[in-house]
PDB file of C-alpha atoms and ligand atoms in Angstrom:
ATOM      1  CA  MET A 903      -0.182   0.073  -0.443  1.00 92.00           C
ATOM      2  CA  ILE A 904       1.121   3.631  -0.724  1.00 91.00           C
ATOM      3  CA  PRO A 905       2.039   5.601   2.666  1.00 91.00           C
ATOM      4  CA  THR A 906       0.106   8.255   3.935  1.00 94.00           C
ATOM      5  CA  LYS A 907       2.338  10.749   5.362  1.00 92.00           C
ATOM      6  CA  ARG A 908       0.878  13.153   7.176  1.00 96.00           C
ATOM      7  CA  VAL A 909      -1.933  15.664   7.509  1.00 98.00           C
ATOM      8  CA  ASP A 910      -1.051  18.408   5.119  1.00 98.00           C
ATOM      9  CA  HIS A 911      -3.035  20.627   5.990  1.00 98.00           C
ATOM     10  CA  ILE A 912      -7.098  20.688   6.827  1.00 98.00           C
ATOM     11  CA  GLY A 913      -9.085  22.817   4.869  1.00 98.00           C
ATOM     12  CA  ILE A 914     -11.328  25.809   7.303  1.00 99.00           C
ATOM     13  CA  ALA A 915     -14.061  27.508   4.547  1.00 98.00           C
ATOM     14  CA  VAL A 916     -14.497  31.082   5.761  1.00 99.00           C
ATOM     15  CA  LYS A 917     -16.301  34.179   4.518  1.00 98.00           C
ATOM     16  CA  ASP A 918     -13.911  37.154   4.697  1.00 98.00           C
ATOM     17  CA  LEU A 919      -9.730  35.847   4.613  1.00 98.00           C
ATOM     18  CA  ALA A 920      -8.920  39.302   5.602  1.00 98.00           C
ATOM     19  CA  THR A 921     -11.066  38.528   8.979  1.00 98.00           C
ATOM     20  CA  VAL A 922     -10.359  34.849   9.896  1.00 98.00           C
ATOM     21  CA  ILE A 923      -5.975  35.523   9.317  1.00 98.00           C
ATOM     22  CA  GLU A 924      -6.655  38.311  11.673  1.00 98.00           C
ATOM     23  CA  PHE A 925      -8.293  35.562  14.031  1.00 98.00           C
ATOM     24  CA  TYR A 926      -5.250  33.209  13.967  1.00 98.00           C
ATOM     25  CA  GLU A 927      -2.509  35.411  14.159  1.00 98.00           C
ATOM     26  CA  LYS A 928      -4.066  37.008  16.341  1.00 98.00           C
ATOM     27  CA  VAL A 929      -5.947  35.348  18.578  1.00 98.00           C
ATOM     28  CA  ILE A 930      -4.713  31.060  18.337  1.00 98.00           C
ATOM     29  CA  GLY A 931      -1.501  32.746  17.640  1.00 98.00           C
ATOM     30  CA  ILE A 932      -0.176  31.195  14.050  1.00 98.00           C
ATOM     31  CA  LYS A 933       1.449  33.269  11.357  1.00 98.00           C
ATOM     32  CA  CYS A 934       0.124  33.427   7.784  1.00 98.00           C
ATOM     33  CA  THR A 935       3.139  32.553   5.262  1.00 98.00           C
ATOM     34  CA  SER A 936       1.164  33.051   2.199  1.00 97.00           C
ATOM     35  CA  ILE A 937      -1.947  33.913   0.544  1.00 98.00           C
ATOM     36  CA  GLU A 938      -2.652  32.629  -3.861  1.00 98.00           C
ATOM     37  CA  GLU A 939      -5.468  32.292  -5.671  1.00 98.00           C
ATOM     38  CA  VAL A 940      -6.690  28.671  -7.133  1.00 97.00           C
ATOM     39  CA  PRO A 941      -9.034  29.866 -10.032  1.00 96.00           C
ATOM     40  CA  ASP A 942      -9.101  26.082 -10.691  1.00 95.00           C
ATOM     41  CA  GLN A 943     -10.878  25.453  -7.165  1.00 97.00           C
ATOM     42  CA  LYS A 944     -12.349  28.956  -7.437  1.00 98.00           C
ATOM     43  CA  VAL A 945     -10.768  29.962  -4.005  1.00 98.00           C
ATOM     44  CA  LYS A 946      -8.370  32.211  -2.678  1.00 98.00           C
ATOM     45  CA  VAL A 947      -6.178  30.164   0.061  1.00 98.00           C
ATOM     46  CA  ALA A 948      -4.234  31.139   2.490  1.00 98.00           C
ATOM     47  CA  PHE A 949      -1.933  28.646   4.638  1.00 98.00           C
ATOM     48  CA  LEU A 950      -0.924  29.460   8.557  1.00 98.00           C
ATOM     49  CA  PRO A 951       1.625  26.221   8.968  1.00 98.00           C
ATOM     50  CA  CYS A 952       1.209  24.643  12.550  1.00 98.00           C
ATOM     51  CA  GLY A 953       4.159  21.918  13.520  1.00 97.00           C
ATOM     52  CA  ASP A 954       4.052  19.435  10.272  1.00 95.00           C
ATOM     53  CA  SER A 955       0.618  20.778   8.892  1.00 97.00           C
ATOM     54  CA  GLU A 956      -1.081  23.856   7.789  1.00 98.00           C
ATOM     55  CA  ILE A 957      -4.167  25.722   8.907  1.00 98.00           C
ATOM     56  CA  GLU A 958      -5.699  26.306   5.104  1.00 98.00           C
ATOM     57  CA  LEU A 959      -8.062  29.147   4.755  1.00 98.00           C
ATOM     58  CA  LEU A 960     -10.468  28.669   1.676  1.00 98.00           C
ATOM     59  CA  GLU A 961     -12.379  32.080   0.609  1.00 98.00           C
ATOM     60  CA  SER A 962     -14.750  31.795  -2.696  1.00 98.00           C
ATOM     61  CA  THR A 963     -13.898  34.079  -5.275  1.00 98.00           C
ATOM     62  CA  ASP A 964     -17.382  32.225  -7.362  1.00 98.00           C
ATOM     63  CA  PRO A 965     -20.887  32.048  -5.657  1.00 98.00           C
ATOM     64  CA  GLU A 966     -20.977  28.612  -8.030  1.00 98.00           C
ATOM     65  CA  GLY A 967     -17.344  27.192  -5.931  1.00 98.00           C
ATOM     66  CA  PRO A 968     -17.073  24.137  -3.996  1.00 98.00           C
ATOM     67  CA  VAL A 969     -16.490  26.680  -0.835  1.00 98.00           C
ATOM     68  CA  ALA A 970     -19.286  28.752  -1.670  1.00 98.00           C
ATOM     69  CA  LYS A 971     -21.642  25.752  -1.777  1.00 98.00           C
ATOM     70  CA  PHE A 972     -20.073  24.643   1.333  1.00 98.00           C
ATOM     71  CA  ILE A 973     -20.682  27.895   3.272  1.00 98.00           C
ATOM     72  CA  GLU A 974     -24.737  28.425   1.506  1.00 98.00           C
ATOM     73  CA  LYS A 975     -24.984  24.822   3.326  1.00 98.00           C
ATOM     74  CA  ASN A 976     -23.322  24.709   6.687  1.00 98.00           C
ATOM     75  CA  GLY A 977     -21.909  28.462   7.245  1.00 98.00           C
ATOM     76  CA  GLU A 978     -18.930  28.547   8.468  1.00 98.00           C
ATOM     77  CA  GLY A 979     -16.243  25.392   9.357  1.00 98.00           C
ATOM     78  CA  VAL A 980     -13.605  22.680   8.417  1.00 98.00           C
ATOM     79  CA  GLN A 981     -14.463  21.504   4.396  1.00 98.00           C
ATOM     80  CA  HIS A 982     -11.924  19.310   4.288  1.00 98.00           C
ATOM     81  CA  ILE A 983      -8.915  17.000   5.655  1.00 98.00           C
ATOM     82  CA  ALA A 984      -5.340  16.102   3.177  1.00 98.00           C
ATOM     83  CA  PHE A 985      -3.066  13.852   3.717  1.00 98.00           C
ATOM     84  CA  ARG A 986       0.510  14.243   2.024  1.00 98.00           C
ATOM     85  CA  VAL A 987       1.071  10.388   0.125  1.00 97.00           C
ATOM     86  CA  GLU A 988       4.366   9.940  -1.576  1.00 93.00           C
ATOM     87  CA  ASP A 989       2.703   8.887  -4.972  1.00 95.00           C
ATOM     88  CA  LEU A 990      -0.590  10.035  -6.187  1.00 97.00           C
ATOM     89  CA  PRO A 991      -1.008   8.706  -9.548  1.00 97.00           C
ATOM     90  CA  GLY A 992      -0.160   5.409  -7.930  1.00 97.00           C
ATOM     91  CA  LYS A 993      -2.417   6.020  -5.072  1.00 97.00           C
ATOM     92  CA  LEU A 994      -4.587   7.497  -6.835  1.00 98.00           C
ATOM     93  CA  ALA A 995      -5.294   3.968  -8.635  1.00 97.00           C
ATOM     94  CA  GLU A 996      -4.986   1.793  -5.999  1.00 97.00           C
ATOM     95  CA  LEU A 997      -8.397   3.585  -4.195  1.00 97.00           C
ATOM     96  CA  GLU A 998     -10.093   2.992  -7.407  1.00 97.00           C
ATOM     97  CA  ALA A 999      -9.119  -1.242  -7.814  1.00 97.00           C
ATOM     98  CA  ALA A1000     -10.522  -0.758  -3.798  1.00 96.00           C
ATOM     99  CA  GLY A1001     -14.124   0.676  -5.286  1.00 96.00           C
ATOM    100  CA  VAL A1002     -13.660   3.847  -3.373  1.00 97.00           C
ATOM    101  CA  ARG A1003     -15.366   7.161  -4.931  1.00 98.00           C
ATOM    102  CA  LEU A1004     -13.505   9.478  -6.560  1.00 98.00           C
ATOM    103  CA  ILE A1005     -14.036  13.130  -7.793  1.00 98.00           C
ATOM    104  CA  ASP A1006     -11.033  13.486  -9.277  1.00 98.00           C
ATOM    105  CA  LYS A1007      -9.531  10.554 -10.813  1.00 96.00           C
ATOM    106  CA  LYS A1008      -6.058  11.679 -12.369  1.00 97.00           C
ATOM    107  CA  PRO A1009      -4.477  14.904  -9.974  1.00 97.00           C
ATOM    108  CA  ARG A1010      -5.012  18.677 -10.387  1.00 97.00           C
ATOM    109  CA  ARG A1011      -2.928  21.820  -9.435  1.00 96.00           C
ATOM    110  CA  GLY A1012      -3.723  22.417  -5.566  1.00 97.00           C
ATOM    111  CA  ALA A1013      -2.109  25.370  -4.148  1.00 97.00           C
ATOM    112  CA  GLY A1014       1.903  25.579  -3.552  1.00 94.00           C
ATOM    113  CA  GLY A1015       2.377  24.067  -7.106  1.00 93.00           C
ATOM    114  CA  ALA A1016       1.293  20.314  -5.477  1.00 97.00           C
ATOM    115  CA  ASP A1017      -0.438  17.886  -6.865  1.00 98.00           C
ATOM    116  CA  ILE A1018      -3.994  17.234  -5.222  1.00 98.00           C
ATOM    117  CA  ALA A1019      -6.982  15.242  -5.920  1.00 98.00           C
ATOM    118  CA  PHE A1020      -9.993  14.574  -3.610  1.00 98.00           C
ATOM    119  CA  LEU A1021     -12.858  11.364  -2.592  1.00 98.00           C
ATOM    120  CA  HIS A1022     -16.187  11.914  -2.566  1.00 98.00           C
ATOM    121  CA  PRO A1023     -17.203  12.381   1.468  1.00 98.00           C
ATOM    122  CA  LYS A1024     -19.700   9.002   0.154  1.00 97.00           C
ATOM    123  CA  GLY A1025     -17.430   6.947   0.416  1.00 95.00           C
ATOM    124  CA  THR A1026     -15.424   7.855   2.444  1.00 97.00           C
ATOM    125  CA  HIS A1027     -17.444   8.087   5.946  1.00 97.00           C
ATOM    126  CA  GLY A1028     -18.499  11.417   5.939  1.00 98.00           C
ATOM    127  CA  VAL A1029     -15.235  14.092   5.115  1.00 98.00           C
ATOM    128  CA  LEU A1030     -14.190  15.018   1.964  1.00 98.00           C
ATOM    129  CA  LEU A1031     -10.566  13.785   1.824  1.00 98.00           C
ATOM    130  CA  GLU A1032      -7.777  15.663  -0.338  1.00 98.00           C
ATOM    131  CA  LEU A1033      -4.994  14.115  -0.910  1.00 98.00           C
ATOM    132  CA  CYS A1034      -1.868  15.837  -1.866  1.00 98.00           C
ATOM    133  CA  GLN A1035       1.707  15.491  -3.061  1.00 97.00           C
ATOM    134  CA  ARG A1036       4.571  17.530  -3.299  1.00 95.00           C
ATOM    135  CA  ASP A1037       8.407  17.851  -4.033  1.00 86.00           C
ATOM    136  CA  SER A1038       9.538  18.782  -0.807  1.00 79.00           C
ATOM    137  CA  GLU A1039       9.887  15.938   2.324  1.00 69.00           C
TER     138      GLU A1039
HETATM  139  C1  MC0 B1106      -6.296  25.375  -3.252  1.00 62.38           C
HETATM  140  C2  MC0 B1106      -6.920  23.111  -3.065  1.00 62.38           C
HETATM  141  C3  MC0 B1106      -5.235  22.813  -1.917  1.00 62.38           C
HETATM  142  O1  MC0 B1106      -4.743  23.084  -0.827  1.00 62.38           O
HETATM  143  O2  MC0 B1106      -4.053  22.966  -2.610  1.00 62.38           O
HETATM  144  C4  MC0 B1106      -8.092  23.494  -1.683  1.00 62.38           C
HETATM  145  O3  MC0 B1106      -8.278  21.967  -0.740  1.00 62.38           O
HETATM  146  S1  MC0 B1106      -9.353  23.392  -2.590  1.00 62.38           S
HETATM  147  C5  MC0 B1106     -10.770  22.957  -1.550  1.00 62.38           C
HETATM  148  C6  MC0 B1106     -12.430  23.278  -2.597  1.00 62.38           C
HETATM  149  N1  MC0 B1106     -12.062  22.179  -3.254  1.00 62.38           N
HETATM  150  C7  MC0 B1106     -13.027  21.162  -2.972  1.00 62.38           C
HETATM  151  O4  MC0 B1106     -13.998  20.911  -2.429  1.00 62.38           O
HETATM  152  C8  MC0 B1106     -12.954  19.929  -4.670  1.00 62.38           C
HETATM  153  C9  MC0 B1106     -13.587  18.797  -4.206  1.00 62.38           C
HETATM  154  N2  MC0 B1106     -15.041  19.225  -4.095  1.00 62.38           N
HETATM  155  C10 MC0 B1106     -16.691  18.897  -4.228  1.00 62.38           C
HETATM  156  O5  MC0 B1106     -16.471  18.765  -5.745  1.00 62.38           O
HETATM  157  C11 MC0 B1106     -17.559  19.360  -3.687  1.00 62.38           C
HETATM  158  O6  MC0 B1106     -17.586  20.195  -3.321  1.00 62.38           O
HETATM  159  C12 MC0 B1106     -18.047  17.979  -3.414  1.00 62.38           C
HETATM  160  C13 MC0 B1106     -17.518  17.387  -2.365  1.00 62.38           C
HETATM  161  C14 MC0 B1106     -18.234  16.796  -4.873  1.00 62.38           C
HETATM  162  C15 MC0 B1106     -19.792  18.805  -3.174  1.00 62.38           C
HETATM  163  O7  MC0 B1106     -20.682  18.628  -4.145  1.00 62.38           O
HETATM  164  P1  MC0 B1106     -21.600  19.682  -4.113  1.00 62.38           P
HETATM  165  O8  MC0 B1106     -21.901  20.691  -2.585  1.00 62.38           O
HETATM  166  O9  MC0 B1106     -22.231  19.935  -5.349  1.00 62.38           O
HETATM  167  O10 MC0 B1106     -23.089  18.130  -3.627  1.00 62.38           O
HETATM  168  P2  MC0 B1106     -24.374  18.078  -2.285  1.00 62.38           P
HETATM  169  O11 MC0 B1106     -24.798  19.147  -1.716  1.00 62.38           O
HETATM  170  O12 MC0 B1106     -25.229  18.155  -3.341  1.00 62.38           O
HETATM  171  O13 MC0 B1106     -23.519  17.802  -1.707  1.00 62.38           O
HETATM  172  C16 MC0 B1106     -23.467  16.051  -2.145  1.00 62.38           C
HETATM  173  C17 MC0 B1106     -23.562  15.159   0.174  1.00 62.38           C
HETATM  174  O14 MC0 B1106     -21.882  15.719   0.489  1.00 62.38           O
HETATM  175  C18 MC0 B1106     -22.276  16.179   1.447  1.00 62.38           C
HETATM  176  N3  MC0 B1106     -20.754  17.358   1.390  1.00 62.38           N
HETATM  177  C19 MC0 B1106     -21.315  17.978   0.605  1.00 62.38           C
HETATM  178  N4  MC0 B1106     -19.958  18.896   1.263  1.00 62.38           N
HETATM  179  C20 MC0 B1106     -18.784  18.379   1.674  1.00 62.38           C
HETATM  180  C21 MC0 B1106     -18.255  18.230   2.473  1.00 62.38           C
HETATM  181  N5  MC0 B1106     -17.369  19.178   2.604  1.00 62.38           N
HETATM  182  N6  MC0 B1106     -17.770  17.514   3.876  1.00 62.38           N
HETATM  183  C22 MC0 B1106     -18.757  16.507   3.998  1.00 62.38           C
HETATM  184  N7  MC0 B1106     -19.495  16.042   3.182  1.00 62.38           N
HETATM  185  C23 MC0 B1106     -19.625  17.301   2.060  1.00 62.38           C
HETATM  186  C24 MC0 B1106     -23.597  16.897   1.356  1.00 62.38           C
HETATM  187  O15 MC0 B1106     -23.960  17.326   2.677  1.00 62.38           O
HETATM  188  C25 MC0 B1106     -24.440  16.222   0.718  1.00 62.38           C
HETATM  189  O16 MC0 B1106     -24.954  15.364   1.689  1.00 62.38           O
HETATM  190  P3  MC0 B1106     -26.635  14.818   1.598  1.00 62.38           P
HETATM  191  O17 MC0 B1106     -26.361  14.121   0.678  1.00 62.38           O
HETATM  192  O18 MC0 B1106     -26.647  13.423   2.957  1.00 62.38           O
HETATM  193  O19 MC0 B1106     -26.795  15.847   2.206  1.00 62.38           O
HETATM  194 CO1   CO B1107      -6.919  21.861   0.655  1.00 62.38          CO
END
């Protein structure tokens, strides 16, 4: 089985990036190190590293995007959990063979140049899971 290395990030859907970055920096005490737009996912993303993992704050750039739809239904909150894997195409093939419901059969480009793919929450006991592969350890 292709190993999963760690929790890469926790994705949190927010209405206003600046407001929530300020909360995490001033109240929780973790710093935002980068902000970037990922047009493919219709989001603007802020990363706040914390130990081996990061908090990923997600603000929608499009009312039809997945983060806007999530907030409409649930309000702000944890939208996905992302695991770091070593071989994303291989992992996706392995999961497909095991009958897991994939949203992305092939990797897409995520924030920070990562390759990413999502697994459907209906096939993962209720949690939207992202797998990501990065060049760095
Ligand atoms: C930048 C990048 C990165 O890290 O590099 C990112 O993270 S981008 C992060 C944003 N991108 C994404 O989320 C892309 C992948 N997401 C998607 O394709 C979509 O959001 C889906 C997960 C397929 C949901 O689509 P849609 O909202 O159209 O479906 P829906 O509302 O009919 O939901 C179908 C069922 O799934 C549940 N459901 C929907 N979203 C969920 C979520 N985030 N967590 C857990 N369950 C969820 C709904 O409650 C519903 O269950 P019931 O039927 O029981 O009511
Ligand atoms: Co993510």
